[in-house]
XYZ file of C-alpha atoms in Angstrom:
423
model
C 29.120 -20.563 -17.847
C 29.703 -21.774 -14.392
C 26.264 -20.831 -12.283
C 25.753 -20.684 -8.780
C 22.327 -21.182 -7.258
C 21.969 -20.877 -4.017
C 19.150 -21.992 -1.769
C 18.001 -25.317 -1.268
C 14.560 -25.283 -1.734
C 11.599 -26.203 -4.869
C 12.439 -22.445 -6.085
C 16.248 -23.197 -6.472
C 15.251 -26.508 -7.964
C 13.260 -25.130 -10.388
C 15.755 -22.081 -10.890
C 18.655 -25.377 -11.495
C 16.114 -27.152 -14.054
C 15.789 -23.561 -16.189
C 19.360 -22.713 -16.045
C 20.061 -26.211 -16.952
C 18.323 -26.429 -19.909
C 20.760 -22.731 -21.075
C 23.503 -24.147 -24.000
C 25.473 -21.420 -22.274
C 25.771 -23.677 -18.897
C 29.078 -25.804 -18.677
C 29.224 -25.894 -14.824
C 25.562 -25.582 -12.636
C 26.268 -25.843 -8.356
C 23.424 -25.373 -5.704
C 24.578 -24.907 -2.333
C 23.191 -26.765 -0.116
C 20.779 -27.562 -2.791
C 18.349 -30.725 -2.057
C 17.815 -34.828 -2.855
C 16.014 -33.496 -6.211
C 18.753 -31.210 -7.107
C 21.153 -33.286 -6.417
C 20.132 -35.254 -9.851
C 20.281 -31.331 -11.848
C 23.254 -29.519 -10.187
C 26.455 -30.313 -7.938
C 25.638 -29.543 -4.966
C 27.697 -27.498 -2.101
C 27.161 -27.787 1.483
C 26.387 -24.212 2.608
C 25.504 -21.950 5.598
C 23.036 -19.840 4.075
C 23.135 -17.571 7.266
C 26.952 -17.145 7.621
C 27.909 -14.474 4.815
C 31.988 -15.851 5.233
C 30.795 -19.004 4.534
C 29.267 -17.808 1.642
C 31.947 -16.117 0.371
C 34.435 -19.179 1.026
C 31.870 -20.899 -1.150
C 32.159 -17.990 -4.053
C 35.818 -18.090 -3.221
C 36.447 -21.479 -4.104
C 34.798 -22.442 -7.443
C 34.755 -17.990 -8.536
C 31.377 -18.930 -10.358
C 30.439 -16.444 -13.586
C 27.041 -15.360 -12.113
C 24.969 -16.542 -8.275
C 21.106 -16.866 -8.612
C 19.901 -15.845 -4.612
C 17.303 -17.968 -4.068
C 15.629 -17.180 -0.601
C 15.752 -13.742 0.957
C 18.192 -13.929 3.828
C 21.272 -14.462 1.761
C 20.175 -11.011 0.326
C 19.697 -9.458 4.141
C 23.138 -10.450 5.123
C 24.255 -8.225 2.141
C 25.628 -10.485 -0.083
C 25.035 -8.644 -3.611
C 26.799 -6.512 -1.506
C 29.676 -8.715 -0.920
C 30.302 -10.511 -4.052
C 29.917 -7.324 -6.034
C 33.069 -6.377 -4.588
C 34.680 -9.864 -4.406
C 33.707 -9.207 -7.885
C 31.767 -11.615 -9.214
C 28.485 -10.930 -10.561
C 25.526 -11.222 -8.684
C 22.404 -11.846 -9.213
C 19.612 -10.232 -6.965
C 19.228 -6.963 -5.029
C 22.065 -5.259 -2.054
C 20.386 -5.375 0.857
C 19.702 -1.860 1.904
C 17.326 -2.811 -1.764
C 16.421 -5.967 0.374
C 14.791 -3.963 3.277
C 11.279 -3.733 1.091
C 11.196 -7.424 2.160
C 13.109 -7.269 5.370
C 10.697 -4.855 7.558
C 7.387 -4.528 6.283
C 6.912 -1.260 8.157
C 9.840 -0.147 5.978
C 8.049 -1.014 2.975
C 4.740 0.548 4.596
C 6.274 3.741 5.026
C 8.110 3.553 1.646
C 4.532 2.839 0.103
C 3.557 6.434 2.129
C 5.807 7.854 0.748
C 6.032 7.099 -2.971
C 1.928 6.705 -3.732
C 2.320 3.438 -4.083
C -1.276 1.929 -3.211
C -1.304 0.220 -0.215
C -3.578 -1.089 2.700
C -4.114 1.596 6.299
C -1.145 0.668 9.209
C -0.237 1.089 11.929
C 3.490 -0.070 13.246
C 3.654 -1.004 17.198
C 6.423 -1.885 19.144
C 4.293 -1.909 22.971
C 1.404 -3.357 23.603
C 0.755 -0.642 24.538
C 0.625 1.239 20.688
C -1.651 -1.783 19.794
C -3.886 -0.413 22.428
C -3.829 2.591 20.819
C -4.091 1.808 17.414
C -6.528 -0.994 17.355
C -9.634 1.473 17.240
C -8.391 2.560 14.288
C -9.181 -0.001 11.883
C -12.051 -2.042 11.441
C -12.644 -6.438 12.647
C -10.547 -8.282 11.278
C -7.791 -7.116 11.409
C -4.235 -8.586 10.493
C -1.391 -8.343 12.115
C 2.371 -8.724 11.250
C 5.955 -9.514 11.831
C 8.172 -6.673 10.970
C 11.060 -9.416 9.834
C 11.505 -12.370 7.961
C 8.941 -14.882 8.683
C 9.215 -18.074 6.513
C 5.759 -16.519 5.427
C 4.613 -17.171 8.886
C 4.192 -13.678 10.795
C 1.467 -12.887 9.061
C -2.141 -13.436 11.558
C -6.546 -12.792 10.215
C -7.957 -12.005 13.841
C -11.033 -11.858 13.592
C -11.840 -9.496 16.586
C -10.024 -7.112 18.816
C -9.205 -9.085 22.027
C -7.492 -12.141 18.655
C -5.940 -8.994 17.471
C -4.702 -8.250 21.519
C -3.447 -11.363 22.237
C -1.496 -13.283 18.847
C 0.573 -9.574 18.542
C 1.530 -9.759 22.635
C 2.854 -13.259 21.109
C 4.476 -12.372 18.848
C 5.719 -8.633 20.255
C 7.634 -11.617 23.018
C 9.164 -13.107 20.382
C 6.815 -16.500 21.875
C 5.424 -16.984 18.121
C 8.173 -16.092 15.502
C 11.380 -15.314 17.648
C 13.506 -11.592 16.661
C 11.030 -11.265 13.466
C 7.893 -10.565 15.771
C 9.722 -7.339 18.012
C 7.852 -4.901 15.933
C 4.948 -5.321 14.186
C 1.819 -3.730 12.147
C -1.195 -3.536 12.729
C -3.102 -3.488 8.611
C -6.879 -3.113 7.620
C -7.713 -6.847 5.816
C -8.486 -6.254 1.998
C -10.538 -8.426 0.531
C -10.532 -9.359 -2.569
C -8.448 -11.800 -5.654
C -4.646 -12.464 -4.332
C -1.302 -12.209 -7.231
C 1.713 -11.740 -7.770
C 3.562 -9.518 -10.018
C 6.966 -10.126 -10.345
C 8.905 -8.223 -12.277
C 13.008 -7.858 -13.032
C 14.381 -3.977 -13.303
C 18.170 -3.718 -13.391
C 18.086 -0.895 -12.002
C 16.633 1.556 -14.186
C 13.953 -0.249 -16.421
C 11.218 -2.493 -15.442
C 9.971 -5.744 -17.405
C 7.505 -7.998 -16.705
C 6.430 -12.012 -15.228
C 3.666 -13.837 -16.523
C 1.877 -13.229 -13.486
C 0.352 -16.217 -10.827
C -1.721 -16.662 -8.032
C -0.188 -17.992 -4.858
C -2.375 -19.835 -2.072
C -0.876 -19.204 1.398
C -4.016 -21.037 3.605
C -2.507 -24.198 4.649
C -6.645 -25.473 4.314
C -9.071 -26.352 1.048
C -11.506 -22.985 0.604
C -8.367 -20.846 2.067
C -9.191 -21.891 5.444
C -6.053 -22.598 8.446
C -2.696 -20.890 9.576
C -1.472 -19.111 6.321
C 2.511 -20.837 5.583
C 4.623 -20.288 2.565
C 2.897 -21.072 -0.286
C 0.448 -24.168 -0.815
C 0.241 -24.347 -4.169
C -0.081 -21.696 -7.219
C -1.149 -21.288 -10.749
C -0.791 -18.922 -14.186
C -2.640 -18.277 -16.945
C -2.457 -15.518 -20.068
C -5.276 -14.827 -18.293
C -4.748 -13.615 -14.735
C -3.411 -10.502 -15.801
C -5.582 -8.516 -18.891
C -2.177 -6.477 -20.593
C -4.169 -2.583 -19.449
C -3.955 -4.071 -15.324
C -0.517 -5.507 -16.469
C 0.647 -1.266 -18.223
C -1.248 0.106 -14.567
C 0.215 -1.850 -12.474
C 4.250 -1.348 -13.874
C 3.053 2.394 -14.073
C 1.768 3.154 -10.335
C 2.999 0.278 -8.808
C 6.894 -1.927 -10.347
C 8.293 1.136 -11.406
C 7.499 3.736 -8.997
C 9.516 1.077 -6.970
C 12.171 0.918 -8.480
C 12.546 4.769 -8.978
C 12.149 5.529 -5.066
C 14.068 3.036 -4.217
C 17.295 4.816 -7.356
C 15.760 8.516 -5.427
C 16.217 7.041 -1.940
C 20.565 5.832 -3.274
C 19.698 2.564 -2.503
C 19.201 0.902 -6.435
C 17.250 -1.927 -7.297
C 18.879 -4.355 -9.122
C 16.810 -8.257 -9.759
C 13.078 -9.440 -9.538
C 10.635 -7.641 -7.415
C 8.025 -9.966 -6.904
C 4.548 -7.321 -5.765
C 1.786 -9.109 -3.067
C -1.414 -7.785 -4.381
C -4.647 -8.217 -3.417
C -7.023 -6.881 -6.165
C -9.780 -5.296 -4.573
C -12.959 -2.533 -5.353
C -11.028 0.338 -4.745
C -7.776 -0.789 -6.813
C -4.321 -3.457 -6.881
C -3.565 -2.696 -3.551
C -0.148 -3.519 -2.567
C -0.214 -6.621 0.961
C 3.859 -7.349 0.316
C 7.373 -7.079 -1.280
C 9.648 -9.950 -1.989
C 12.859 -9.561 -3.547
C 14.395 -12.351 -4.672
C 11.458 -15.126 -7.013
C 8.580 -16.223 -4.879
C 8.429 -19.612 -3.730
C 5.668 -22.083 -5.524
C 5.016 -18.920 -8.519
C 8.333 -19.980 -9.778
C 7.886 -23.356 -10.331
C 4.423 -22.710 -12.121
C 6.243 -19.247 -13.514
C 9.250 -20.886 -14.484
C 7.350 -23.792 -16.873
C 5.680 -21.241 -18.933
C 8.978 -19.786 -20.053
C 10.297 -20.904 -23.614
C 13.560 -18.087 -23.244
C 16.920 -18.389 -22.343
C 16.719 -17.645 -18.216
C 20.414 -16.703 -18.408
C 19.842 -14.799 -21.263
C 17.319 -12.272 -18.377
C 19.369 -12.654 -15.799
C 22.308 -11.720 -17.005
C 20.603 -8.740 -18.199
C 19.606 -7.371 -15.400
C 23.402 -7.852 -13.712
C 24.828 -6.196 -16.923
C 22.301 -3.219 -16.015
C 20.043 -3.934 -20.149
C 16.639 -5.507 -18.828
C 14.879 -4.422 -21.936
C 11.230 -6.450 -23.449
C 12.637 -8.879 -25.702
C 14.863 -10.161 -22.650
C 11.137 -12.921 -21.524
C 8.981 -15.035 -23.667
C 6.382 -16.490 -23.097
C 4.360 -19.835 -23.593
C 0.147 -19.663 -23.839
C -0.343 -22.625 -22.170
C -1.526 -22.903 -18.398
C 0.586 -23.745 -15.418
C -0.341 -24.871 -12.091
C 2.304 -26.195 -8.933
C 1.063 -28.412 -5.771
C 2.194 -28.354 -3.221
C 2.492 -31.602 -1.123
C 3.748 -30.929 2.444
C 4.999 -33.196 5.365
C 2.014 -33.864 8.496
C 1.546 -31.318 10.375
C 2.758 -28.253 8.529
C 2.760 -25.193 8.873
C 3.487 -26.461 12.937
C 4.968 -29.313 13.917
C 6.440 -32.594 12.153
C 8.612 -35.676 11.743
C 11.192 -34.809 9.064
C 13.125 -38.983 6.707
C 9.418 -40.240 6.156
C 10.712 -42.744 2.792
C 8.989 -41.315 -0.100
C 7.309 -43.265 -3.868
C 6.136 -42.557 -6.794
C 7.715 -39.836 -7.823
C 9.734 -41.076 -10.925
C 5.947 -42.119 -11.896
C 4.395 -38.728 -12.050
C 7.912 -37.212 -13.803
C 6.593 -39.315 -15.902
C 3.575 -38.025 -17.127
C 3.462 -35.046 -19.764
C 4.260 -32.154 -19.029
C 4.500 -32.637 -15.531
C 7.993 -32.116 -13.202
C 8.171 -32.836 -9.721
C 10.229 -30.042 -7.881
C 11.833 -30.976 -4.435
C 11.323 -29.236 -1.413
C 12.100 -30.206 1.239
C 13.908 -33.656 0.157
C 17.291 -36.113 1.217
C 18.151 -38.406 -1.072
C 20.317 -41.743 0.236
C 20.472 -45.510 -1.200
C 18.974 -44.160 -4.062
C 15.680 -43.528 -2.048
C 13.835 -40.364 -1.428
C 13.421 -38.460 2.134
C 11.558 -36.262 3.519
C 13.120 -33.695 6.073
C 11.595 -30.238 5.687
C 7.807 -28.937 5.573
C 6.989 -28.260 1.530
C 8.867 -31.305 0.251
C 7.750 -31.075 -3.239
C 5.541 -28.669 -5.878
C 4.430 -31.148 -8.159
C 3.250 -28.573 -11.358
C 2.492 -29.390 -14.656
C 1.753 -27.398 -17.625
C -1.008 -27.783 -20.584
C -2.628 -25.736 -23.269
C -5.917 -25.286 -21.490
C -5.929 -24.729 -17.652
C -8.270 -27.089 -16.119
C -5.802 -29.889 -18.263
C -2.772 -28.191 -16.042
C -4.485 -29.116 -12.868
C -5.575 -32.132 -13.888
C -2.320 -33.322 -14.966
C -0.733 -31.886 -11.510
C -3.403 -33.742 -9.659
C -3.151 -37.360 -11.068
C 0.455 -37.387 -10.584
C 0.195 -36.143 -6.651
C -1.972 -39.098 -6.500
C 0.561 -41.117 -7.205
C 3.681 -39.901 -4.774
C 2.730 -41.753 -1.541
C 4.516 -40.408 2.338
C 3.822 -40.951 5.378
C 1.686 -37.863 6.291
C 1.432 -35.933 3.201
C -1.094 -33.962 2.521
C -2.217 -31.279 -0.261
C -4.782 -28.311 -0.764
C -7.158 -29.673 -3.004
C -8.844 -26.938 -4.779
C -5.446 -24.996 -6.456
C -6.964 -22.535 -9.404
C -10.390 -24.373 -8.263
C -12.441 -20.439 -8.530
C -10.746 -19.579 -11.277
C -11.820 -23.017 -12.845
C -15.685 -22.077 -11.579
C -15.704 -18.713 -13.359
């Protein structure tokens, strides 16, 4: 098979790494890829914001299967266009991807289909913000309606703070057009959980759960990011809760989308808060998470190609996945200044030494390669990922690997999975 992976981050490197293990794969492409992916797949230039460019690329290579990593191509309707051209593609169509591309659509959809979520208000103006705020206890969460690369969510401790951030979003100063509409949301307390399922439009099969660490600083401090690390263990989600989430969250989404004429195929990422009132949906993503994909795929022991094809061909079943009971953890190494402005082009050393540790794989997120060396090219640079029979050992291996890698300005959280280890 010829397989094309679309994307350039750590998630796409993990997908390429896992797909390459399949004996069914004869040729693997990634567009545009990154410095690390280039050693495992043929990287091709591509503009992920151009539907025409992605169609032209597929026309050139005629892939037997395309796997879409990031949200932007899904929002543009790449799946619709590839299907029209007869190219098998893994992911939801544009109409179904609105669950991620519009937070207001997702909130109203959850309300229509009785899916548990926080209280909310949708606002298109500052007058609406001021009218809605008295109905919320502080703190309150202000969310950009559109795609903002994980940075369009602000926790506000006071009404003045909420008004200030809402104004910054609605004006376009904070996240551009993504903030033209905003959602005010009740602030939920509890443990976050990333629950991913695969669907073929009717059937739903769970993947192993993971927990992401969104804030930039230790102890969940500082601004939100695209994710500073994640871990996955067998005990993160018990069978009874998994069954509940399938029945009350994942299946109602897939059934609801079908009833509304927008069949949902692909990965459904349910970002949850496990509250005292029960699980509540914080957000939906319509693709593999980043950095959750890295520890999740480290635990996958079956052929990923078979599972992806089952979704595309409408035959998803519980036998599509076989998982290790090991624990896995990913620590993101970021550029100095991230999630704000940062400088690229810093030389990275020690990746080979880190990769040599048993059970460790360094996934590249924002790197380029030239003259045999790697250089930083993004905010999140590397996802240092490790697997071991116990979580403590996996965390130890990951941080041992991190210690071997250096680049100017590098920073990372030192407490990935720490709360679980304390328990």
